[in-house]
């Protein structure tokens, strides 16, 4: 068996004149947790629809679980699991009835279905809820049940599209513990997420923007390779005023809202930190703290996107 679960070469998808996915080349290893990051409209969902055999590529090649995405889409569908951010469960059915239903869709015989159902209930810690109507379950429990339904037929690859959207942090952490267990058992997990702290759990990450794969690597590699300069955190009660005061200063390369504060990117810690403190004090912007910090994945994400936007601007627009 190949050690590569997903193989893409110059994958492209057009809708008329619009290029939704532009020449993506990518390998994902068996048992790997691969994170796919990108803003809305970047091409994540279109790529996943091609990988799942739902739509064909316009150009390029791809194989998922050893099957060709152009010529063997039905074989791909039979060998993957898929879970979307909208729970694909029947809320009027009980937990057990939902699993029976999906077992029937996957063509499991009664013995195998019962065996897998017991495994899913134990994995998701839902044995005591097997007769509970699914619509009555808390969001975190529905999430675990959705994952269980997606892997009931033991697929070698599972695609998770924003799987933890709308659930609390504790439920998200428990969900990722289940993902870790799947990976340890050799299941490949291909996940999209907009939670940057979740991206840290992935073995590798791919950042897609405007249909192109603009960065690829482990979380630490991305921080080391793509975060040029230092990140300065500005804790202030008036972040928008701070950005307005600092914009255009040649010492500062980038500015972005970050939580309740501001992150600035500069070539060196000094004189940037001193300059920031001086300007904000002179403009009367209240400042609690200005400090150099270790860059986060979100810093890398913002920096890469802003760099790509600058590169795509006409020279006259940049100069102006």
PDB file of C-alpha atoms in Angstrom:
ATOM      1  CA  UNK A   1       0.000   0.000   0.000  1.00  0.00           C
ATOM      2  CA  UNK A   2       1.254   3.476  -0.892  1.00  0.00           C
ATOM      3  CA  UNK A   3       2.292   5.715   1.977  1.00  0.00           C
ATOM      4  CA  UNK A   4       0.500   8.607   0.223  1.00  0.00           C
ATOM      5  CA  UNK A   5      -3.235   8.904   0.780  1.00  0.00           C
ATOM      6  CA  UNK A   6      -3.742  11.998  -1.409  1.00  0.00           C
ATOM      7  CA  UNK A   7      -1.672  12.920  -4.472  1.00  0.00           C
ATOM      8  CA  UNK A   8      -2.440  16.103  -6.434  1.00  0.00           C
ATOM      9  CA  UNK A   9      -0.532  17.422  -9.429  1.00  0.00           C
ATOM     10  CA  UNK A  10      -1.318  20.883 -10.882  1.00  0.00           C
ATOM     11  CA  UNK A  11      -4.967  20.503  -9.956  1.00  0.00           C
ATOM     12  CA  UNK A  12      -7.201  23.164 -11.461  1.00  0.00           C
ATOM     13  CA  UNK A  13     -10.896  23.943 -11.472  1.00  0.00           C
ATOM     14  CA  UNK A  14     -12.507  26.688 -13.540  1.00  0.00           C
ATOM     15  CA  UNK A  15     -16.067  27.968 -13.560  1.00  0.00           C
ATOM     16  CA  UNK A  16     -16.273  29.813 -16.850  1.00  0.00           C
ATOM     17  CA  UNK A  17     -13.485  32.395 -16.796  1.00  0.00           C
ATOM     18  CA  UNK A  18     -13.129  32.187 -13.003  1.00  0.00           C
ATOM     19  CA  UNK A  19     -10.259  30.035 -11.683  1.00  0.00           C
ATOM     20  CA  UNK A  20     -11.399  28.661  -8.318  1.00  0.00           C
ATOM     21  CA  UNK A  21      -8.411  26.309  -7.857  1.00  0.00           C
ATOM     22  CA  UNK A  22      -5.164  27.152  -9.598  1.00  0.00           C
ATOM     23  CA  UNK A  23      -2.464  24.511 -10.078  1.00  0.00           C
ATOM     24  CA  UNK A  24      -2.346  22.858  -6.655  1.00  0.00           C
ATOM     25  CA  UNK A  25       0.343  20.204  -6.171  1.00  0.00           C
ATOM     26  CA  UNK A  26       0.205  18.348  -2.876  1.00  0.00           C
ATOM     27  CA  UNK A  27       0.921  14.991  -1.193  1.00  0.00           C
ATOM     28  CA  UNK A  28      -0.729  13.871   2.059  1.00  0.00           C
ATOM     29  CA  UNK A  29       0.695  10.852   3.836  1.00  0.00           C
ATOM     30  CA  UNK A  30      -1.240   7.907   5.224  1.00  0.00           C
ATOM     31  CA  UNK A  31      -2.147   8.538   8.873  1.00  0.00           C
ATOM     32  CA  UNK A  32      -1.355  12.230   8.588  1.00  0.00           C
ATOM     33  CA  UNK A  33      -3.535  14.986  10.046  1.00  0.00           C
ATOM     34  CA  UNK A  34      -3.447  17.589   7.300  1.00  0.00           C
ATOM     35  CA  UNK A  35      -4.954  21.024   7.856  1.00  0.00           C
ATOM     36  CA  UNK A  36      -6.296  23.087   4.966  1.00  0.00           C
ATOM     37  CA  UNK A  37      -6.466  26.784   5.813  1.00  0.00           C
ATOM     38  CA  UNK A  38      -7.765  29.746   3.882  1.00  0.00           C
ATOM     39  CA  UNK A  39     -10.301  32.564   4.022  1.00  0.00           C
ATOM     40  CA  UNK A  40     -13.822  32.192   2.653  1.00  0.00           C
ATOM     41  CA  UNK A  41     -13.759  31.931  -1.131  1.00  0.00           C
ATOM     42  CA  UNK A  42     -10.117  30.828  -1.249  1.00  0.00           C
ATOM     43  CA  UNK A  43     -10.873  27.500  -2.944  1.00  0.00           C
ATOM     44  CA  UNK A  44     -10.896  25.097   0.019  1.00  0.00           C
ATOM     45  CA  UNK A  45     -14.379  23.713  -0.524  1.00  0.00           C
ATOM     46  CA  UNK A  46     -13.908  23.404  -4.299  1.00  0.00           C
ATOM     47  CA  UNK A  47     -10.695  21.434  -3.748  1.00  0.00           C
ATOM     48  CA  UNK A  48     -12.372  19.106  -1.250  1.00  0.00           C
ATOM     49  CA  UNK A  49     -15.313  18.543  -3.624  1.00  0.00           C
ATOM     50  CA  UNK A  50     -12.819  17.395  -6.270  1.00  0.00           C
ATOM     51  CA  UNK A  51     -11.018  15.147  -3.776  1.00  0.00           C
ATOM     52  CA  UNK A  52     -14.309  13.569  -2.727  1.00  0.00           C
ATOM     53  CA  UNK A  53     -15.234  12.766  -6.341  1.00  0.00           C
ATOM     54  CA  UNK A  54     -18.151  15.229  -6.400  1.00  0.00           C
ATOM     55  CA  UNK A  55     -16.872  17.449  -9.226  1.00  0.00           C
ATOM     56  CA  UNK A  56     -14.131  16.716 -11.786  1.00  0.00           C
ATOM     57  CA  UNK A  57     -11.048  18.914 -12.216  1.00  0.00           C
ATOM     58  CA  UNK A  58     -10.735  21.142 -15.256  1.00  0.00           C
ATOM     59  CA  UNK A  59      -7.035  20.279 -15.514  1.00  0.00           C
ATOM     60  CA  UNK A  60      -4.363  18.415 -13.598  1.00  0.00           C
ATOM     61  CA  UNK A  61      -4.367  15.031 -11.882  1.00  0.00           C
ATOM     62  CA  UNK A  62      -5.274  13.614  -8.505  1.00  0.00           C
ATOM     63  CA  UNK A  63      -5.577  10.340  -6.627  1.00  0.00           C
ATOM     64  CA  UNK A  64      -7.364   9.726  -3.333  1.00  0.00           C
ATOM     65  CA  UNK A  65      -6.980   6.380  -1.529  1.00  0.00           C
ATOM     66  CA  UNK A  66      -5.297   5.162  -4.713  1.00  0.00           C
ATOM     67  CA  UNK A  67      -8.237   6.057  -6.997  1.00  0.00           C
ATOM     68  CA  UNK A  68      -8.253   8.589  -9.822  1.00  0.00           C
ATOM     69  CA  UNK A  69     -10.449  11.611  -9.104  1.00  0.00           C
ATOM     70  CA  UNK A  70     -11.354  11.879 -12.802  1.00  0.00           C
ATOM     71  CA  UNK A  71     -12.209   8.302 -13.682  1.00  0.00           C
ATOM     72  CA  UNK A  72     -13.018   6.592 -10.353  1.00  0.00           C
ATOM     73  CA  UNK A  73     -15.168   9.041  -8.334  1.00  0.00           C
ATOM     74  CA  UNK A  74     -17.559   6.330  -7.101  1.00  0.00           C
ATOM     75  CA  UNK A  75     -14.690   4.233  -5.743  1.00  0.00           C
ATOM     76  CA  UNK A  76     -13.392   7.320  -3.944  1.00  0.00           C
ATOM     77  CA  UNK A  77     -16.802   7.955  -2.358  1.00  0.00           C
ATOM     78  CA  UNK A  78     -16.877   4.373  -1.073  1.00  0.00           C
ATOM     79  CA  UNK A  79     -13.431   4.715   0.511  1.00  0.00           C
ATOM     80  CA  UNK A  80     -13.682   8.038   2.322  1.00  0.00           C
ATOM     81  CA  UNK A  81     -15.608   9.505   5.209  1.00  0.00           C
ATOM     82  CA  UNK A  82     -16.971  13.043   5.100  1.00  0.00           C
ATOM     83  CA  UNK A  83     -18.207  15.322   7.873  1.00  0.00           C
ATOM     84  CA  UNK A  84     -19.363  18.880   7.264  1.00  0.00           C
ATOM     85  CA  UNK A  85     -19.858  21.774   9.661  1.00  0.00           C
ATOM     86  CA  UNK A  86     -23.612  21.212   9.313  1.00  0.00           C
ATOM     87  CA  UNK A  87     -24.362  17.969  11.121  1.00  0.00           C
ATOM     88  CA  UNK A  88     -25.677  15.467   8.569  1.00  0.00           C
ATOM     89  CA  UNK A  89     -27.710  13.597  11.149  1.00  0.00           C
ATOM     90  CA  UNK A  90     -31.437  12.908  11.361  1.00  0.00           C
ATOM     91  CA  UNK A  91     -32.534  14.675  14.513  1.00  0.00           C
ATOM     92  CA  UNK A  92     -35.809  12.744  14.837  1.00  0.00           C
ATOM     93  CA  UNK A  93     -33.879   9.460  14.998  1.00  0.00           C
ATOM     94  CA  UNK A  94     -32.089   8.173  18.077  1.00  0.00           C
ATOM     95  CA  UNK A  95     -28.309   7.899  18.225  1.00  0.00           C
ATOM     96  CA  UNK A  96     -28.496   4.173  17.490  1.00  0.00           C
ATOM     97  CA  UNK A  97     -31.015   4.623  14.672  1.00  0.00           C
ATOM     98  CA  UNK A  98     -28.752   7.143  12.972  1.00  0.00           C
ATOM     99  CA  UNK A  99     -25.860   4.695  13.080  1.00  0.00           C
ATOM    100  CA  UNK A 100     -28.096   1.891  11.747  1.00  0.00           C
ATOM    101  CA  UNK A 101     -29.187   4.170   8.908  1.00  0.00           C
ATOM    102  CA  UNK A 102     -25.627   5.062   7.905  1.00  0.00           C
ATOM    103  CA  UNK A 103     -24.551   1.447   8.232  1.00  0.00           C
ATOM    104  CA  UNK A 104     -27.225   0.597   5.669  1.00  0.00           C
ATOM    105  CA  UNK A 105     -26.034   3.360   3.321  1.00  0.00           C
ATOM    106  CA  UNK A 106     -22.486   1.997   3.516  1.00  0.00           C
ATOM    107  CA  UNK A 107     -23.732  -1.531   2.762  1.00  0.00           C
ATOM    108  CA  UNK A 108     -22.558  -3.127   6.010  1.00  0.00           C
ATOM    109  CA  UNK A 109     -24.090  -6.486   6.807  1.00  0.00           C
ATOM    110  CA  UNK A 110     -25.936  -6.780  10.127  1.00  0.00           C
ATOM    111  CA  UNK A 111     -23.048  -8.436  11.963  1.00  0.00           C
ATOM    112  CA  UNK A 112     -20.497  -5.871  10.788  1.00  0.00           C
ATOM    113  CA  UNK A 113     -22.896  -2.990  11.373  1.00  0.00           C
ATOM    114  CA  UNK A 114     -23.531  -4.031  14.978  1.00  0.00           C
ATOM    115  CA  UNK A 115     -19.811  -4.492  15.573  1.00  0.00           C
ATOM    116  CA  UNK A 116     -18.951  -1.055  14.167  1.00  0.00           C
ATOM    117  CA  UNK A 117     -21.874   0.553  15.977  1.00  0.00           C
ATOM    118  CA  UNK A 118     -20.577  -0.709  19.323  1.00  0.00           C
ATOM    119  CA  UNK A 119     -17.128   0.639  18.439  1.00  0.00           C
ATOM    120  CA  UNK A 120     -18.483   4.088  17.530  1.00  0.00           C
ATOM    121  CA  UNK A 121     -20.613   4.337  20.681  1.00  0.00           C
ATOM    122  CA  UNK A 122     -17.573   3.510  22.811  1.00  0.00           C
ATOM    123  CA  UNK A 123     -15.255   5.799  20.828  1.00  0.00           C
ATOM    124  CA  UNK A 124     -17.645   8.741  21.127  1.00  0.00           C
ATOM    125  CA  UNK A 125     -18.589   7.896  24.727  1.00  0.00           C
ATOM    126  CA  UNK A 126     -22.261   7.695  23.769  1.00  0.00           C
ATOM    127  CA  UNK A 127     -23.229   4.240  25.080  1.00  0.00           C
ATOM    128  CA  UNK A 128     -25.600   5.766  27.649  1.00  0.00           C
ATOM    129  CA  UNK A 129     -27.192   7.960  24.972  1.00  0.00           C
ATOM    130  CA  UNK A 130     -27.875   5.268  22.368  1.00  0.00           C
ATOM    131  CA  UNK A 131     -31.676   5.620  22.769  1.00  0.00           C
ATOM    132  CA  UNK A 132     -31.674   9.415  23.023  1.00  0.00           C
ATOM    133  CA  UNK A 133     -33.223  11.367  20.166  1.00  0.00           C
ATOM    134  CA  UNK A 134     -30.337  13.012  18.332  1.00  0.00           C
ATOM    135  CA  UNK A 135     -31.987  16.438  18.274  1.00  0.00           C
ATOM    136  CA  UNK A 136     -31.811  16.524  22.077  1.00  0.00           C
ATOM    137  CA  UNK A 137     -28.028  16.020  22.215  1.00  0.00           C
ATOM    138  CA  UNK A 138     -25.686  18.941  23.043  1.00  0.00           C
ATOM    139  CA  UNK A 139     -23.663  20.231  20.056  1.00  0.00           C
ATOM    140  CA  UNK A 140     -20.445  18.552  21.188  1.00  0.00           C
ATOM    141  CA  UNK A 141     -22.132  15.140  21.400  1.00  0.00           C
ATOM    142  CA  UNK A 142     -23.748  15.596  17.968  1.00  0.00           C
ATOM    143  CA  UNK A 143     -20.292  16.384  16.660  1.00  0.00           C
ATOM    144  CA  UNK A 144     -18.856  13.115  18.003  1.00  0.00           C
ATOM    145  CA  UNK A 145     -21.813  11.200  16.608  1.00  0.00           C
ATOM    146  CA  UNK A 146     -21.312  12.840  13.187  1.00  0.00           C
ATOM    147  CA  UNK A 147     -17.684  11.765  13.198  1.00  0.00           C
ATOM    148  CA  UNK A 148     -18.715   8.248  14.190  1.00  0.00           C
ATOM    149  CA  UNK A 149     -21.223   8.071  11.339  1.00  0.00           C
ATOM    150  CA  UNK A 150     -18.559   9.294   8.882  1.00  0.00           C
ATOM    151  CA  UNK A 151     -16.125   6.521   9.854  1.00  0.00           C
ATOM    152  CA  UNK A 152     -18.623   3.733  10.472  1.00  0.00           C
ATOM    153  CA  UNK A 153     -17.403   1.884   7.356  1.00  0.00           C
ATOM    154  CA  UNK A 154     -13.707   2.245   8.373  1.00  0.00           C
ATOM    155  CA  UNK A 155     -12.562   4.492   5.510  1.00  0.00           C
ATOM    156  CA  UNK A 156      -8.793   5.033   5.181  1.00  0.00           C
ATOM    157  CA  UNK A 157      -9.353   8.779   4.674  1.00  0.00           C
ATOM    158  CA  UNK A 158     -11.803  11.134   6.350  1.00  0.00           C
ATOM    159  CA  UNK A 159     -12.520  14.704   5.229  1.00  0.00           C
ATOM    160  CA  UNK A 160     -13.669  17.094   7.949  1.00  0.00           C
ATOM    161  CA  UNK A 161     -14.984  20.462   6.729  1.00  0.00           C
ATOM    162  CA  UNK A 162     -14.989  22.994   9.593  1.00  0.00           C
ATOM    163  CA  UNK A 163     -16.017  20.152  11.939  1.00  0.00           C
ATOM    164  CA  UNK A 164     -15.892  22.084  15.227  1.00  0.00           C
ATOM    165  CA  UNK A 165     -17.726  25.222  14.141  1.00  0.00           C
ATOM    166  CA  UNK A 166     -20.192  26.313  16.807  1.00  0.00           C
ATOM    167  CA  UNK A 167     -19.073  24.034  19.645  1.00  0.00           C
ATOM    168  CA  UNK A 168     -17.461  25.019  22.923  1.00  0.00           C
ATOM    169  CA  UNK A 169     -13.664  24.839  23.502  1.00  0.00           C
ATOM    170  CA  UNK A 170     -13.843  21.769  25.762  1.00  0.00           C
ATOM    171  CA  UNK A 171     -15.859  19.838  23.161  1.00  0.00           C
ATOM    172  CA  UNK A 172     -13.383  20.950  20.472  1.00  0.00           C
ATOM    173  CA  UNK A 173     -10.473  19.594  22.509  1.00  0.00           C
ATOM    174  CA  UNK A 174     -12.215  16.250  23.086  1.00  0.00           C
ATOM    175  CA  UNK A 175     -13.006  16.040  19.383  1.00  0.00           C
ATOM    176  CA  UNK A 176      -9.339  16.518  18.523  1.00  0.00           C
ATOM    177  CA  UNK A 177      -8.427  13.748  20.928  1.00  0.00           C
ATOM    178  CA  UNK A 178     -10.608  11.462  18.784  1.00  0.00           C
ATOM    179  CA  UNK A 179      -8.849  12.707  15.640  1.00  0.00           C
ATOM    180  CA  UNK A 180      -5.476  11.924  17.214  1.00  0.00           C
ATOM    181  CA  UNK A 181      -6.649   8.381  17.913  1.00  0.00           C
ATOM    182  CA  UNK A 182      -7.806   7.920  14.325  1.00  0.00           C
ATOM    183  CA  UNK A 183      -4.450   9.143  13.038  1.00  0.00           C
ATOM    184  CA  UNK A 184      -2.591   6.772  15.371  1.00  0.00           C
ATOM    185  CA  UNK A 185      -4.625   3.917  13.849  1.00  0.00           C
ATOM    186  CA  UNK A 186      -3.473   4.904  10.346  1.00  0.00           C
ATOM    187  CA  UNK A 187      -6.506   6.917   9.213  1.00  0.00           C
ATOM    188  CA  UNK A 188      -5.659  10.013   7.162  1.00  0.00           C
ATOM    189  CA  UNK A 189      -7.517  13.112   8.347  1.00  0.00           C
ATOM    190  CA  UNK A 190      -7.921  16.035   5.943  1.00  0.00           C
ATOM    191  CA  UNK A 191      -9.454  18.919   7.875  1.00  0.00           C
ATOM    192  CA  UNK A 192     -10.404  22.515   7.169  1.00  0.00           C
ATOM    193  CA  UNK A 193     -10.629  24.898  10.098  1.00  0.00           C
ATOM    194  CA  UNK A 194     -10.631  28.609  10.836  1.00  0.00           C
ATOM    195  CA  UNK A 195      -9.570  28.110  14.457  1.00  0.00           C
ATOM    196  CA  UNK A 196      -5.841  28.831  14.502  1.00  0.00           C
ATOM    197  CA  UNK A 197      -5.319  27.021  17.800  1.00  0.00           C
ATOM    198  CA  UNK A 198      -6.741  23.897  16.130  1.00  0.00           C
ATOM    199  CA  UNK A 199      -4.328  24.257  13.236  1.00  0.00           C
ATOM    200  CA  UNK A 200      -1.507  23.734  15.749  1.00  0.00           C
ATOM    201  CA  UNK A 201      -2.770  20.160  16.262  1.00  0.00           C
ATOM    202  CA  UNK A 202      -2.209  19.272  12.591  1.00  0.00           C
ATOM    203  CA  UNK A 203       0.929  17.461  11.479  1.00  0.00           C
ATOM    204  CA  UNK A 204       1.152  19.708   8.403  1.00  0.00           C
ATOM    205  CA  UNK A 205      -0.765  22.666   7.038  1.00  0.00           C
ATOM    206  CA  UNK A 206      -1.519  24.034   3.592  1.00  0.00           C
ATOM    207  CA  UNK A 207      -2.574  27.663   3.174  1.00  0.00           C
ATOM    208  CA  UNK A 208      -4.722  28.310   0.119  1.00  0.00           C
ATOM    209  CA  UNK A 209      -5.479  31.836  -1.063  1.00  0.00           C
ATOM    210  CA  UNK A 210      -7.174  32.940  -4.261  1.00  0.00           C
ATOM    211  CA  UNK A 211      -7.087  29.353  -5.463  1.00  0.00           C
ATOM    212  CA  UNK A 212      -3.332  28.902  -5.000  1.00  0.00           C
ATOM    213  CA  UNK A 213      -1.388  26.938  -2.409  1.00  0.00           C
ATOM    214  CA  UNK A 214       0.806  29.718  -0.993  1.00  0.00           C
ATOM    215  CA  UNK A 215       2.444  27.861   1.920  1.00  0.00           C
ATOM    216  CA  UNK A 216       2.952  24.265   3.041  1.00  0.00           C
ATOM    217  CA  UNK A 217       4.680  22.763   6.075  1.00  0.00           C
ATOM    218  CA  UNK A 218       4.421  21.905   9.747  1.00  0.00           C
ATOM    219  CA  UNK A 219       3.140  24.663  12.063  1.00  0.00           C
ATOM    220  CA  UNK A 220       6.689  25.334  13.271  1.00  0.00           C
ATOM    221  CA  UNK A 221       8.101  25.331   9.742  1.00  0.00           C
ATOM    222  CA  UNK A 222       5.535  27.898   8.626  1.00  0.00           C
ATOM    223  CA  UNK A 223       6.384  30.186  11.522  1.00  0.00           C
ATOM    224  CA  UNK A 224      10.110  29.863  10.910  1.00  0.00           C
ATOM    225  CA  UNK A 225      10.013  30.065   7.119  1.00  0.00           C
ATOM    226  CA  UNK A 226       7.344  32.647   6.428  1.00  0.00           C
ATOM    227  CA  UNK A 227       7.403  35.019   9.383  1.00  0.00           C
ATOM    228  CA  UNK A 228      10.134  37.462   8.400  1.00  0.00           C
ATOM    229  CA  UNK A 229      10.707  40.040  11.094  1.00  0.00           C
ATOM    230  CA  UNK A 230       9.452  40.322  14.650  1.00  0.00           C
ATOM    231  CA  UNK A 231       5.906  40.508  16.005  1.00  0.00           C
ATOM    232  CA  UNK A 232       5.075  43.237  18.501  1.00  0.00           C
ATOM    233  CA  UNK A 233       1.866  42.906  20.515  1.00  0.00           C
ATOM    234  CA  UNK A 234       0.126  46.131  21.481  1.00  0.00           C
ATOM    235  CA  UNK A 235      -2.388  45.860  24.308  1.00  0.00           C
ATOM    236  CA  UNK A 236      -4.707  48.847  24.072  1.00  0.00           C
ATOM    237  CA  UNK A 237      -8.327  49.729  24.770  1.00  0.00           C
ATOM    238  CA  UNK A 238      -8.448  51.571  21.418  1.00  0.00           C
ATOM    239  CA  UNK A 239      -7.006  49.194  18.789  1.00  0.00           C
ATOM    240  CA  UNK A 240      -8.510  50.993  15.780  1.00  0.00           C
ATOM    241  CA  UNK A 241      -7.055  54.319  17.003  1.00  0.00           C
ATOM    242  CA  UNK A 242      -3.681  52.601  17.468  1.00  0.00           C
ATOM    243  CA  UNK A 243      -3.713  51.288  13.893  1.00  0.00           C
ATOM    244  CA  UNK A 244      -4.711  54.707  12.526  1.00  0.00           C
ATOM    245  CA  UNK A 245      -1.851  56.347  14.441  1.00  0.00           C
ATOM    246  CA  UNK A 246       0.780  53.807  13.318  1.00  0.00           C
ATOM    247  CA  UNK A 247      -0.189  53.309   9.665  1.00  0.00           C
ATOM    248  CA  UNK A 248       2.377  54.536   7.181  1.00  0.00           C
ATOM    249  CA  UNK A 249       5.302  54.526   9.599  1.00  0.00           C
ATOM    250  CA  UNK A 250       8.352  53.130   7.735  1.00  0.00           C
ATOM    251  CA  UNK A 251       9.537  51.148  10.782  1.00  0.00           C
ATOM    252  CA  UNK A 252       6.335  49.047  10.757  1.00  0.00           C
ATOM    253  CA  UNK A 253       5.751  46.604   7.897  1.00  0.00           C
ATOM    254  CA  UNK A 254       2.317  45.277   8.809  1.00  0.00           C
ATOM    255  CA  UNK A 255      -0.517  46.031  11.231  1.00  0.00           C
ATOM    256  CA  UNK A 256      -3.514  43.861  12.079  1.00  0.00           C
ATOM    257  CA  UNK A 257      -6.243  43.618  14.689  1.00  0.00           C
ATOM    258  CA  UNK A 258      -5.545  40.640  16.907  1.00  0.00           C
ATOM    259  CA  UNK A 259      -8.189  39.794  19.481  1.00  0.00           C
ATOM    260  CA  UNK A 260      -8.716  42.907  21.593  1.00  0.00           C
ATOM    261  CA  UNK A 261      -5.337  44.375  20.629  1.00  0.00           C
ATOM    262  CA  UNK A 262      -3.015  44.938  17.682  1.00  0.00           C
ATOM    263  CA  UNK A 263      -0.063  43.027  16.247  1.00  0.00           C
ATOM    264  CA  UNK A 264       2.636  44.906  14.364  1.00  0.00           C
ATOM    265  CA  UNK A 265       5.374  43.324  12.242  1.00  0.00           C
ATOM    266  CA  UNK A 266       8.768  45.035  11.983  1.00  0.00           C
ATOM    267  CA  UNK A 267      12.247  44.113  10.764  1.00  0.00           C
ATOM    268  CA  UNK A 268      13.796  44.441  14.230  1.00  0.00           C
ATOM    269  CA  UNK A 269      12.451  44.772  17.738  1.00  0.00           C
ATOM    270  CA  UNK A 270      14.180  48.107  18.242  1.00  0.00           C
ATOM    271  CA  UNK A 271      13.554  50.846  17.275  1.00  0.00           C
ATOM    272  CA  UNK A 272      10.058  49.562  16.372  1.00  0.00           C
ATOM    273  CA  UNK A 273       8.906  48.992  19.950  1.00  0.00           C
ATOM    274  CA  UNK A 274      10.177  52.407  21.085  1.00  0.00           C
ATOM    275  CA  UNK A 275       8.676  54.083  18.017  1.00  0.00           C
ATOM    276  CA  UNK A 276       5.283  52.492  18.678  1.00  0.00           C
ATOM    277  CA  UNK A 277       5.256  53.584  22.313  1.00  0.00           C
ATOM    278  CA  UNK A 278       6.300  57.132  21.395  1.00  0.00           C
ATOM    279  CA  UNK A 279       3.734  57.590  18.610  1.00  0.00           C
ATOM    280  CA  UNK A 280       0.841  56.221  20.637  1.00  0.00           C
ATOM    281  CA  UNK A 281       1.747  58.352  23.638  1.00  0.00           C
ATOM    282  CA  UNK A 282       1.975  61.488  21.458  1.00  0.00           C
ATOM    283  CA  UNK A 283      -1.409  60.714  19.833  1.00  0.00           C
ATOM    284  CA  UNK A 284      -3.049  60.102  23.198  1.00  0.00           C
ATOM    285  CA  UNK A 285      -3.866  56.453  22.500  1.00  0.00           C
ATOM    286  CA  UNK A 286      -4.064  54.497  25.782  1.00  0.00           C
ATOM    287  CA  UNK A 287      -1.521  51.670  25.923  1.00  0.00           C
ATOM    288  CA  UNK A 288      -1.289  48.931  28.532  1.00  0.00           C
ATOM    289  CA  UNK A 289       1.655  47.043  27.084  1.00  0.00           C
ATOM    290  CA  UNK A 290       3.957  46.885  24.034  1.00  0.00           C
ATOM    291  CA  UNK A 291       6.070  43.729  23.841  1.00  0.00           C
ATOM    292  CA  UNK A 292       7.864  41.471  21.379  1.00  0.00           C
ATOM    293  CA  UNK A 293       6.214  38.038  21.199  1.00  0.00           C
ATOM    294  CA  UNK A 294       6.680  34.720  19.445  1.00  0.00           C
ATOM    295  CA  UNK A 295       4.665  34.732  16.197  1.00  0.00           C
ATOM    296  CA  UNK A 296       1.506  32.639  16.087  1.00  0.00           C
ATOM    297  CA  UNK A 297       0.035  30.820  13.106  1.00  0.00           C
ATOM    298  CA  UNK A 298      -2.474  33.639  12.790  1.00  0.00           C
ATOM    299  CA  UNK A 299       0.411  36.117  12.420  1.00  0.00           C
ATOM    300  CA  UNK A 300       1.863  33.933   9.660  1.00  0.00           C
ATOM    301  CA  UNK A 301      -1.556  33.613   8.031  1.00  0.00           C
ATOM    302  CA  UNK A 302      -2.146  37.382   7.974  1.00  0.00           C
ATOM    303  CA  UNK A 303       1.406  38.137   6.849  1.00  0.00           C
ATOM    304  CA  UNK A 304       1.272  35.695   3.925  1.00  0.00           C
ATOM    305  CA  UNK A 305      -2.071  36.995   2.710  1.00  0.00           C
ATOM    306  CA  UNK A 306      -1.007  40.633   2.924  1.00  0.00           C
ATOM    307  CA  UNK A 307       2.232  39.807   1.105  1.00  0.00           C
ATOM    308  CA  UNK A 308       0.306  38.029  -1.662  1.00  0.00           C
ATOM    309  CA  UNK A 309      -2.071  40.993  -1.968  1.00  0.00           C
ATOM    310  CA  UNK A 310       0.868  43.402  -2.312  1.00  0.00           C
ATOM    311  CA  UNK A 311       2.462  41.198  -4.983  1.00  0.00           C
ATOM    312  CA  UNK A 312      -0.758  41.138  -6.994  1.00  0.00           C
ATOM    313  CA  UNK A 313      -1.255  44.933  -6.970  1.00  0.00           C
ATOM    314  CA  UNK A 314      -0.229  46.967 -10.018  1.00  0.00           C
ATOM    315  CA  UNK A 315       2.970  48.980  -9.510  1.00  0.00           C
ATOM    316  CA  UNK A 316       1.141  52.269  -9.820  1.00  0.00           C
ATOM    317  CA  UNK A 317      -1.344  51.230  -7.133  1.00  0.00           C
ATOM    318  CA  UNK A 318       1.451  50.195  -4.772  1.00  0.00           C
ATOM    319  CA  UNK A 319       3.323  53.414  -5.366  1.00  0.00           C
ATOM    320  CA  UNK A 320       0.221  55.488  -4.854  1.00  0.00           C
TER     321      UNK A 320
END
